[in-house]
Amino acid sequence: ASSRRTPHFSTRCHAILSIYLVGSLTAASLLAGCGRQPENTEKTIHLPQDKPLAAFQTNLLQTAFDVAAAIPVDPHIKDRSKAQEAAATLCFELDQPQRALRYIEKIGDWRRGAGYADYAFYCVQHGFTNDVQKYLDIAEQISVTADQDWRRDRIKIKISRTHTLLGQTGQADRFQAGVEASESGKVARVEAMMSTEDTLASQMDGLDALIASGSFDAVKNALYACAGFFDRFYADPARRSQAEEKIKTSWNPLPLFVRIELLMELADLALGHADHSKALELVNDAKAILDGAVWPPEYQIPAAARMAAYRFRSGEQVAARFSAEGLLEVYDQHQSEILNIDKADTLIPVAEAFQVMGDSAAAQAVYKKAVEAGVENPNNRPRAEDLSAICLSMAKHEVNPDAAFWKRIREIQAGLGDPW
């Protein structure tokens, strides 16, 4: 197969991940640190710098980007740019903003504009505002050239959230105005993390309006914003429960896999507040949905693997390990039913679960299995996409490939070429 499907159970997109880095900071506290001058230094640093990272992680990041960049622009610029963007997105998550910026500058389509807007957002989050408007302006210029409305609106919404973080309401509203339904409500995620007792009621009313629209994307975005309120007011059981209840009573327009993703989002947030019992409750809610339907293995295995990882983190370590091991058996039994373009995506979350459980050897064994599954496809574009995604996953989860695995990665990388 030469086409590639987007997995339904994808990892959280950078938009959500970066939002939650805001944590409990208010706009005032963010702005108080903006442009702060270091003391007793001869040269002021105006840009966020890359934090120290293990050498194997930087090698994996660079390999992932280089493999993505090997995909030819013509006719595969969409796939090439998407894979490059994924590498830049992880750089932000790993606090590598300058590496991310270098990657963004090499993206050849509208996603470059989205990347510049992400960079501006990261800068504001970390107290650097000197060049923020410069990158927002570049992002806006690129948005004008986007060949489809949703791509233009994706960039505009990313610009809007940065203005929101800066407290520039007028500018934020200007960029939100008239965007397509698929993008409406995304800025509310940032607003939720900046919410106060005084603004909560009006913000929840705004989400109710989005939910009432019945639009799939608007409802989904509104419920992810509710997850922001769940996090923001976690210490207040009544308000936290209000946000959770809003999600569960409003998700009827959404398919089951999105409901599972929302519950996993809440479980992750609960773990961030060291509330293991609540996280486990949410994992069990998600499992009940998963167990109540019949799923293709390429959907069921990744979802169950992520649940196993959260279950382990929530304290049920034996059950989590048993679940993860069982998923490998499920994969082996059903791999002939899974398209070769989906096999690596099916296995990656299982490898990640083993790494969360502290079993790096098992994790690496599954990553190796994923690499070999990726080369089953005779076309090199999906091979490149799989190899890049595997390298990014290992970089994120701190899995250091052994010498033999590095050799295999390099062999596959060197062999990329026609047919694409």
Short mmCIF file of C-alpha atoms in Angstrom, two decimals:
data_model
loop_
_atom_site.label_atom_id
_atom_site.label_comp_id
_atom_site.label_asym_id
_atom_site.label_seq_id
_atom_site.Cartn_x
_atom_site.Cartn_y
_atom_site.Cartn_z
CA ALA A 1 0.00 0.00 0.00
CA SER A 2 1.35 3.40 -0.87
CA SER A 3 -1.10 5.53 1.10
CA ARG A 4 -0.97 6.10 4.81
CA ARG A 5 -3.78 6.46 7.26
CA THR A 6 -3.66 8.70 10.31
CA PRO A 7 -3.98 6.48 13.39
CA HIS A 8 -7.05 7.28 15.48
CA PHE A 9 -5.16 6.72 18.71
CA SER A 10 -2.41 9.26 18.10
CA THR A 11 -0.24 10.78 20.79
CA ARG A 12 -1.20 14.16 21.99
CA CYS A 13 -0.57 16.88 19.43
CA HIS A 14 1.83 19.57 20.31
CA ALA A 15 -0.95 22.10 20.75
CA ILE A 16 -2.28 20.34 23.85
CA LEU A 17 1.14 19.39 25.22
CA SER A 18 2.43 22.91 25.00
CA ILE A 19 -0.71 24.32 26.56
CA TYR A 20 -0.29 22.24 29.67
CA LEU A 21 3.24 23.49 30.13
CA VAL A 22 1.59 26.75 31.12
CA GLY A 23 0.48 24.96 34.24
CA SER A 24 -0.90 27.22 36.91
CA LEU A 25 0.87 30.31 35.71
CA THR A 26 -1.31 33.34 35.13
CA ALA A 27 -0.80 35.79 32.33
CA ALA A 28 0.53 38.30 34.82
CA SER A 29 3.19 35.95 36.12
CA LEU A 30 4.21 35.01 32.59
CA LEU A 31 4.54 38.61 31.55
CA ALA A 32 6.42 39.49 34.71
CA GLY A 33 9.27 37.30 33.52
CA CYS A 34 9.27 38.43 29.91
CA GLY A 35 12.48 40.00 28.76
CA ARG A 36 14.04 39.67 32.22
CA GLN A 37 17.71 40.62 32.16
CA PRO A 38 20.23 38.18 33.61
CA GLU A 39 22.37 39.66 36.32
CA ASN A 40 26.14 39.99 36.17
CA THR A 41 26.49 38.95 32.55
CA GLU A 42 28.12 40.79 29.69
CA LYS A 43 25.65 39.56 27.10
CA THR A 44 21.90 39.37 27.49
CA ILE A 45 20.25 36.25 26.13
CA HIS A 46 17.07 37.24 24.34
CA LEU A 47 16.09 33.82 23.00
CA PRO A 48 15.25 30.58 24.78
CA GLN A 49 18.17 28.18 24.64
CA ASP A 50 18.24 24.41 24.19
CA LYS A 51 18.56 22.53 27.45
CA PRO A 52 21.14 19.76 27.84
CA LEU A 53 19.98 16.50 26.30
CA ALA A 54 21.55 13.05 26.20
CA ALA A 55 23.67 12.54 23.08
CA PHE A 56 21.61 9.54 21.95
CA GLN A 57 18.44 11.65 22.15
CA THR A 58 19.89 14.39 19.96
CA ASN A 59 21.09 11.71 17.53
CA LEU A 60 17.61 10.22 17.40
CA LEU A 61 16.02 13.64 16.88
CA GLN A 62 18.41 14.46 14.06
CA THR A 63 17.98 11.05 12.47
CA ALA A 64 14.20 11.41 12.59
CA PHE A 65 14.38 14.80 10.90
CA ASP A 66 16.93 13.69 8.30
CA VAL A 67 14.83 10.67 7.41
CA ALA A 68 11.76 12.89 7.03
CA ALA A 69 13.73 15.32 4.88
CA ALA A 70 14.80 12.45 2.61
CA ILE A 71 11.21 12.14 1.37
CA PRO A 72 11.11 13.97 -1.97
CA VAL A 73 9.22 17.27 -2.13
CA ASP A 74 7.59 16.29 -5.42
CA PRO A 75 5.08 14.71 -5.10
CA HIS A 76 5.22 14.00 -1.36
CA ILE A 77 5.60 17.45 0.20
CA LYS A 78 2.56 16.94 2.45
CA ASP A 79 3.95 13.77 4.01
CA ARG A 80 7.48 15.18 4.14
CA SER A 81 6.37 18.36 5.91
CA LYS A 82 4.13 16.52 8.36
CA ALA A 83 6.99 14.27 9.43
CA GLN A 84 9.35 17.25 9.73
CA GLU A 85 6.77 19.08 11.82
CA ALA A 86 6.52 16.09 14.15
CA ALA A 87 10.27 16.33 14.83
CA ALA A 88 10.02 20.07 15.54
CA THR A 89 7.04 19.50 17.84
CA LEU A 90 8.97 16.99 19.94
CA CYS A 91 11.86 19.44 20.16
CA PHE A 92 9.57 21.89 21.95
CA GLU A 93 8.45 19.16 24.32
CA LEU A 94 12.10 18.32 25.10
CA ASP A 95 12.98 22.02 25.54
CA GLN A 96 15.04 22.25 22.37
CA PRO A 97 13.57 25.47 20.91
CA GLN A 98 16.55 26.43 18.77
CA ARG A 99 16.78 22.97 17.26
CA ALA A 100 13.03 23.19 16.64
CA LEU A 101 13.50 26.52 14.88
CA ARG A 102 16.19 25.07 12.62
CA TYR A 103 13.86 22.26 11.67
CA ILE A 104 10.93 24.61 11.09
CA GLU A 105 12.97 26.76 8.72
CA LYS A 106 13.41 23.72 6.44
CA ILE A 107 9.71 22.84 6.16
CA GLY A 108 8.53 23.56 2.64
CA ASP A 109 4.80 24.23 2.97
CA TRP A 110 2.21 25.92 5.20
CA ARG A 111 3.36 23.91 8.22
CA ARG A 112 6.39 26.20 8.39
CA GLY A 113 4.02 29.02 9.34
CA ALA A 114 2.42 26.84 12.00
CA GLY A 115 5.90 26.07 13.32
CA TYR A 116 6.86 29.73 13.61
CA ALA A 117 3.66 30.36 15.55
CA ASP A 118 4.53 27.43 17.84
CA TYR A 119 7.98 28.90 18.39
CA ALA A 120 6.46 32.26 19.34
CA PHE A 121 4.14 30.50 21.79
CA TYR A 122 7.06 28.63 23.36
CA CYS A 123 8.99 31.89 23.75
CA VAL A 124 6.14 33.57 25.61
CA GLN A 125 5.64 30.55 27.84
CA HIS A 126 9.28 30.78 28.89
CA GLY A 127 9.49 34.54 29.35
CA PHE A 128 11.15 35.61 26.09
CA THR A 129 9.16 38.20 24.15
CA ASN A 130 11.84 40.11 22.26
CA ASP A 131 11.31 38.45 18.88
CA VAL A 132 7.82 37.07 19.37
CA GLN A 133 6.11 39.56 17.06
CA LYS A 134 8.70 38.89 14.38
CA TYR A 135 7.80 35.21 14.23
CA LEU A 136 4.07 35.89 14.50
CA ASP A 137 4.36 38.23 11.52
CA ILE A 138 6.19 35.58 9.49
CA ALA A 139 3.53 33.03 10.43
CA GLU A 140 0.79 35.41 9.33
CA GLN A 141 2.51 36.04 6.00
CA ILE A 142 2.72 32.30 5.36
CA SER A 143 -0.94 31.83 6.31
CA VAL A 144 -1.97 34.17 3.50
CA THR A 145 -0.35 31.85 0.96
CA ALA A 146 -2.00 28.66 2.31
CA ASP A 147 -3.89 26.92 -0.46
CA GLN A 148 -6.79 25.73 1.73
CA ASP A 149 -8.86 27.58 4.33
CA TRP A 150 -8.29 25.06 7.12
CA ARG A 151 -4.52 25.37 6.74
CA ARG A 152 -4.72 29.13 6.90
CA ASP A 153 -6.98 28.90 9.94
CA ARG A 154 -4.68 26.41 11.67
CA ILE A 155 -1.89 29.01 11.57
CA LYS A 156 -4.22 31.84 12.60
CA ILE A 157 -5.41 29.94 15.65
CA LYS A 158 -1.82 29.28 16.71
CA ILE A 159 -1.13 33.01 16.37
CA SER A 160 -4.27 33.79 18.36
CA ARG A 161 -3.29 31.59 21.29
CA THR A 162 0.03 33.42 21.62
CA HIS A 163 -1.79 36.76 21.76
CA THR A 164 -4.10 35.22 24.34
CA LEU A 165 -1.14 34.19 26.46
CA LEU A 166 0.18 37.75 26.21
CA GLY A 167 -3.16 39.15 27.32
CA GLN A 168 -3.68 40.84 23.95
CA THR A 169 -7.39 40.08 23.68
CA GLY A 170 -8.10 42.29 20.70
CA GLN A 171 -5.39 40.70 18.59
CA ALA A 172 -6.41 37.22 19.73
CA ASP A 173 -10.00 37.87 18.67
CA ARG A 174 -8.90 39.25 15.32
CA PHE A 175 -7.09 36.06 14.39
CA GLN A 176 -9.92 33.84 15.66
CA ALA A 177 -12.59 35.64 13.70
CA GLY A 178 -14.20 33.59 10.94
CA VAL A 179 -12.10 30.45 11.31
CA GLU A 180 -13.54 27.13 10.21
CA ALA A 181 -15.41 24.94 12.68
CA SER A 182 -12.47 22.52 12.84
CA GLU A 183 -10.36 25.24 14.49
CA SER A 184 -13.01 26.95 16.62
CA GLY A 185 -12.55 26.48 20.33
CA LYS A 186 -8.83 25.69 20.27
CA VAL A 187 -7.81 28.99 21.87
CA ALA A 188 -10.21 28.18 24.71
CA ARG A 189 -7.66 25.61 25.84
CA VAL A 190 -5.21 28.38 26.61
CA GLU A 191 -7.92 30.53 28.17
CA ALA A 192 -8.85 27.63 30.44
CA MET A 193 -5.33 27.40 31.82
CA MET A 194 -5.40 31.13 32.57
CA SER A 195 -8.87 31.04 34.09
CA THR A 196 -9.73 32.66 37.41
CA GLU A 197 -12.75 32.45 39.69
CA ASP A 198 -14.02 35.64 38.05
CA THR A 199 -13.73 34.39 34.46
CA LEU A 200 -14.71 30.75 34.90
CA ALA A 201 -18.47 31.16 34.52
CA SER A 202 -18.27 33.18 31.31
CA GLN A 203 -15.67 30.84 29.84
CA MET A 204 -17.82 27.81 30.56
CA ASP A 205 -20.76 29.58 28.89
CA GLY A 206 -18.58 30.01 25.81
CA LEU A 207 -17.84 26.30 25.78
CA ASP A 208 -21.54 25.52 26.12
CA ALA A 209 -22.16 27.49 22.93
CA LEU A 210 -19.55 25.43 21.09
CA ILE A 211 -21.02 22.20 22.39
CA ALA A 212 -24.52 23.29 21.40
CA SER A 213 -23.36 23.71 17.81
CA GLY A 214 -23.17 19.93 17.50
CA SER A 215 -20.15 20.24 15.20
CA PHE A 216 -17.72 17.35 15.70
CA ASP A 217 -14.62 19.56 15.78
CA ALA A 218 -16.19 22.33 17.85
CA VAL A 219 -17.45 19.85 20.46
CA LYS A 220 -14.11 18.04 20.57
CA ASN A 221 -12.17 21.29 21.00
CA ALA A 222 -14.59 22.47 23.70
CA LEU A 223 -14.21 19.26 25.68
CA TYR A 224 -10.43 19.43 25.52
CA ALA A 225 -10.77 22.96 26.88
CA CYS A 226 -12.88 21.47 29.69
CA ALA A 227 -9.90 19.24 30.43
CA GLY A 228 -7.97 22.46 30.91
CA PHE A 229 -10.45 23.55 33.58
CA PHE A 230 -10.16 20.08 35.15
CA ASP A 231 -6.43 20.73 35.49
CA ARG A 232 -6.60 24.41 36.41
CA PHE A 233 -9.04 23.88 39.28
CA TYR A 234 -7.86 20.45 40.32
CA ALA A 235 -7.47 21.49 43.97
CA ASP A 236 -11.16 22.43 44.04
CA PRO A 237 -13.08 19.11 43.94
CA ALA A 238 -16.39 20.75 43.04
CA ARG A 239 -15.05 22.66 40.05
CA ARG A 240 -12.90 19.72 38.94
CA SER A 241 -15.95 17.47 39.02
CA GLN A 242 -17.95 20.08 37.13
CA ALA A 243 -15.40 19.99 34.29
CA GLU A 244 -15.31 16.18 34.23
CA GLU A 245 -19.10 15.96 34.23
CA LYS A 246 -19.30 18.49 31.40
CA ILE A 247 -17.03 16.27 29.32
CA LYS A 248 -18.94 13.06 30.01
CA THR A 249 -22.39 14.54 29.46
CA SER A 250 -21.45 16.37 26.26
CA TRP A 251 -19.49 13.80 24.29
CA ASN A 252 -22.42 12.05 22.61
CA PRO A 253 -21.58 13.57 19.18
CA LEU A 254 -18.07 12.15 19.44
CA PRO A 255 -16.97 8.64 18.44
CA LEU A 256 -15.84 6.20 21.10
CA PHE A 257 -12.14 6.53 20.35
CA VAL A 258 -12.27 10.29 21.05
CA ARG A 259 -14.03 9.64 24.36
CA ILE A 260 -11.23 7.25 25.26
CA GLU A 261 -8.63 9.87 24.35
CA LEU A 262 -10.39 12.45 26.55
CA LEU A 263 -10.41 10.06 29.51
CA MET A 264 -6.72 9.34 28.99
CA GLU A 265 -6.10 13.08 28.92
CA LEU A 266 -7.84 13.45 32.28
CA ALA A 267 -5.93 10.47 33.70
CA ASP A 268 -2.65 12.06 32.68
CA LEU A 269 -3.66 15.33 34.33
CA ALA A 270 -4.68 13.51 37.51
CA LEU A 271 -1.27 11.83 37.62
CA GLY A 272 0.29 15.26 37.22
CA HIS A 273 -1.41 16.12 40.51
CA ALA A 274 -0.23 12.82 42.09
CA ASP A 275 -3.83 11.61 42.35
CA HIS A 276 -3.33 7.95 41.54
CA SER A 277 -6.78 6.79 42.60
CA LYS A 278 -8.53 9.28 40.34
CA ALA A 279 -6.23 8.41 37.44
CA LEU A 280 -7.00 4.72 37.89
CA GLU A 281 -10.72 5.45 37.99
CA LEU A 282 -10.44 7.28 34.66
CA VAL A 283 -8.35 4.49 33.12
CA ASN A 284 -11.02 1.99 34.13
CA ASP A 285 -13.70 4.20 32.56
CA ALA A 286 -11.71 4.23 29.33
CA LYS A 287 -11.19 0.47 29.46
CA ALA A 288 -14.92 -0.07 29.85
CA ILE A 289 -15.50 1.82 26.60
CA LEU A 290 -12.74 -0.10 24.84
CA ASP A 291 -14.02 -3.47 26.07
CA GLY A 292 -17.57 -2.61 25.08
CA ALA A 293 -16.90 -2.50 21.35
CA VAL A 294 -15.15 -4.52 18.68
CA TRP A 295 -12.05 -2.82 17.32
CA PRO A 296 -9.60 -3.57 14.53
CA PRO A 297 -6.27 -4.60 16.09
CA GLU A 298 -4.51 -1.48 14.76
CA TYR A 299 -6.87 0.62 16.93
CA GLN A 300 -7.35 -1.69 19.90
CA ILE A 301 -3.68 -2.45 20.58
CA PRO A 302 -2.39 1.16 20.77
CA ALA A 303 -5.30 2.26 22.97
CA ALA A 304 -4.87 -0.67 25.35
CA ALA A 305 -1.10 -0.07 25.48
CA ARG A 306 -1.58 3.52 26.57
CA MET A 307 -4.06 2.40 29.20
CA ALA A 308 -1.50 -0.10 30.46
CA ALA A 309 1.08 2.67 30.79
CA TYR A 310 -1.34 4.85 32.76
CA ARG A 311 -2.40 1.88 34.88
CA PHE A 312 1.25 1.23 35.75
CA ARG A 313 1.77 4.87 36.70
CA SER A 314 -1.41 4.73 38.79
CA GLY A 315 -0.05 1.89 40.94
CA GLU A 316 -1.46 -1.29 39.39
CA GLN A 317 1.91 -2.45 38.12
CA VAL A 318 1.37 -6.21 37.91
CA ALA A 319 -1.90 -5.87 36.00
CA ALA A 320 -0.34 -3.29 33.69
CA ARG A 321 2.59 -5.52 32.84
CA PHE A 322 0.28 -8.47 32.20
CA SER A 323 -1.79 -6.32 29.85
CA ALA A 324 1.23 -5.10 27.88
CA GLU A 325 2.58 -8.60 27.42
CA GLY A 326 -0.83 -9.79 26.28
CA LEU A 327 -0.93 -7.09 23.61
CA LEU A 328 2.16 -8.55 21.96
CA GLU A 329 0.36 -11.87 21.72
CA VAL A 330 -2.66 -10.11 20.19
CA TYR A 331 -0.40 -8.44 17.65
CA ASP A 332 1.26 -11.71 16.69
CA GLN A 333 -2.12 -13.38 16.28
CA HIS A 334 -3.60 -10.61 14.13
CA GLN A 335 -0.66 -9.06 12.32
CA SER A 336 -1.78 -10.54 9.02
CA GLU A 337 -4.95 -8.44 9.34
CA ILE A 338 -3.01 -5.19 9.78
CA LEU A 339 -1.89 -3.25 6.73
CA ASN A 340 1.87 -2.86 6.55
CA ILE A 341 1.49 0.93 6.69
CA ASP A 342 -0.16 0.57 10.12
CA LYS A 343 2.05 -2.03 11.79
CA ALA A 344 4.70 0.32 13.21
CA ASP A 345 2.05 2.71 14.52
CA THR A 346 0.39 -0.26 16.21
CA LEU A 347 3.59 -1.36 17.96
CA ILE A 348 5.08 1.98 19.02
CA PRO A 349 2.66 2.54 21.94
CA VAL A 350 3.40 -0.97 23.21
CA ALA A 351 7.13 -0.18 23.24
CA GLU A 352 6.40 3.09 25.03
CA ALA A 353 4.37 1.24 27.67
CA PHE A 354 7.25 -1.13 28.43
CA GLN A 355 9.59 1.83 28.78
CA VAL A 356 7.18 3.52 31.22
CA MET A 357 7.30 0.26 33.19
CA GLY A 358 11.07 0.54 33.41
CA ASP A 359 11.80 -2.37 31.08
CA SER A 360 14.08 -0.80 28.47
CA ALA A 361 15.10 -4.18 27.07
CA ALA A 362 11.49 -5.11 26.33
CA ALA A 363 10.83 -1.65 24.94
CA GLN A 364 13.79 -1.87 22.59
CA ALA A 365 12.75 -5.33 21.44
CA VAL A 366 9.32 -3.98 20.44
CA TYR A 367 10.88 -0.95 18.72
CA LYS A 368 13.06 -3.36 16.70
CA LYS A 369 9.93 -5.30 15.80
CA ALA A 370 8.31 -2.03 14.68
CA VAL A 371 11.31 -1.14 12.51
CA GLU A 372 11.16 -4.47 10.72
CA ALA A 373 7.39 -4.13 10.28
CA GLY A 374 7.97 -0.73 8.72
CA VAL A 375 10.22 -2.08 5.99
CA GLU A 376 7.62 -4.60 4.86
CA ASN A 377 6.22 -1.88 2.63
CA PRO A 378 7.96 -1.87 -0.77
CA ASN A 379 7.66 1.92 -1.01
CA ASN A 380 10.18 4.10 0.78
CA ARG A 381 7.90 6.97 1.75
CA PRO A 382 5.99 4.92 4.36
CA ARG A 383 9.29 3.29 5.37
CA ALA A 384 10.72 6.76 6.03
CA GLU A 385 7.63 7.87 7.92
CA ASP A 386 7.77 4.81 10.17
CA LEU A 387 11.49 5.07 10.85
CA SER A 388 11.20 8.77 11.66
CA ALA A 389 8.27 8.14 14.03
CA ILE A 390 10.13 5.33 15.79
CA CYS A 391 13.22 7.51 16.31
CA LEU A 392 11.06 10.31 17.72
CA SER A 393 9.34 7.92 20.12
CA MET A 394 12.67 6.58 21.38
CA ALA A 395 14.01 10.12 21.81
CA LYS A 396 10.94 11.16 23.77
CA HIS A 397 10.93 8.11 26.03
CA GLU A 398 14.72 7.97 26.46
CA VAL A 399 15.35 4.61 24.86
CA ASN A 400 19.00 4.33 23.84
CA PRO A 401 19.37 1.97 20.87
CA ASP A 402 22.11 -0.62 21.24
CA ALA A 403 24.89 -0.82 18.66
CA ALA A 404 23.14 -3.44 16.55
CA PHE A 405 19.93 -1.42 16.51
CA TRP A 406 21.76 1.76 15.50
CA LYS A 407 23.38 -0.17 12.68
CA ARG A 408 19.99 -1.36 11.46
CA ILE A 409 18.55 2.15 11.65
CA ARG A 410 21.43 3.47 9.55
CA GLU A 411 21.04 0.65 7.02
CA ILE A 412 17.39 1.47 6.47
CA GLN A 413 18.13 5.18 6.30
CA ALA A 414 20.88 4.66 3.73
CA GLY A 415 18.60 2.48 1.64
CA LEU A 416 15.85 5.09 1.24
CA GLY A 417 15.27 5.91 -2.40
CA ASP A 418 13.06 5.03 -5.36
CA PRO A 419 10.38 3.82 -5.35
CA TRP A 420 8.84 6.35 -2.98
#
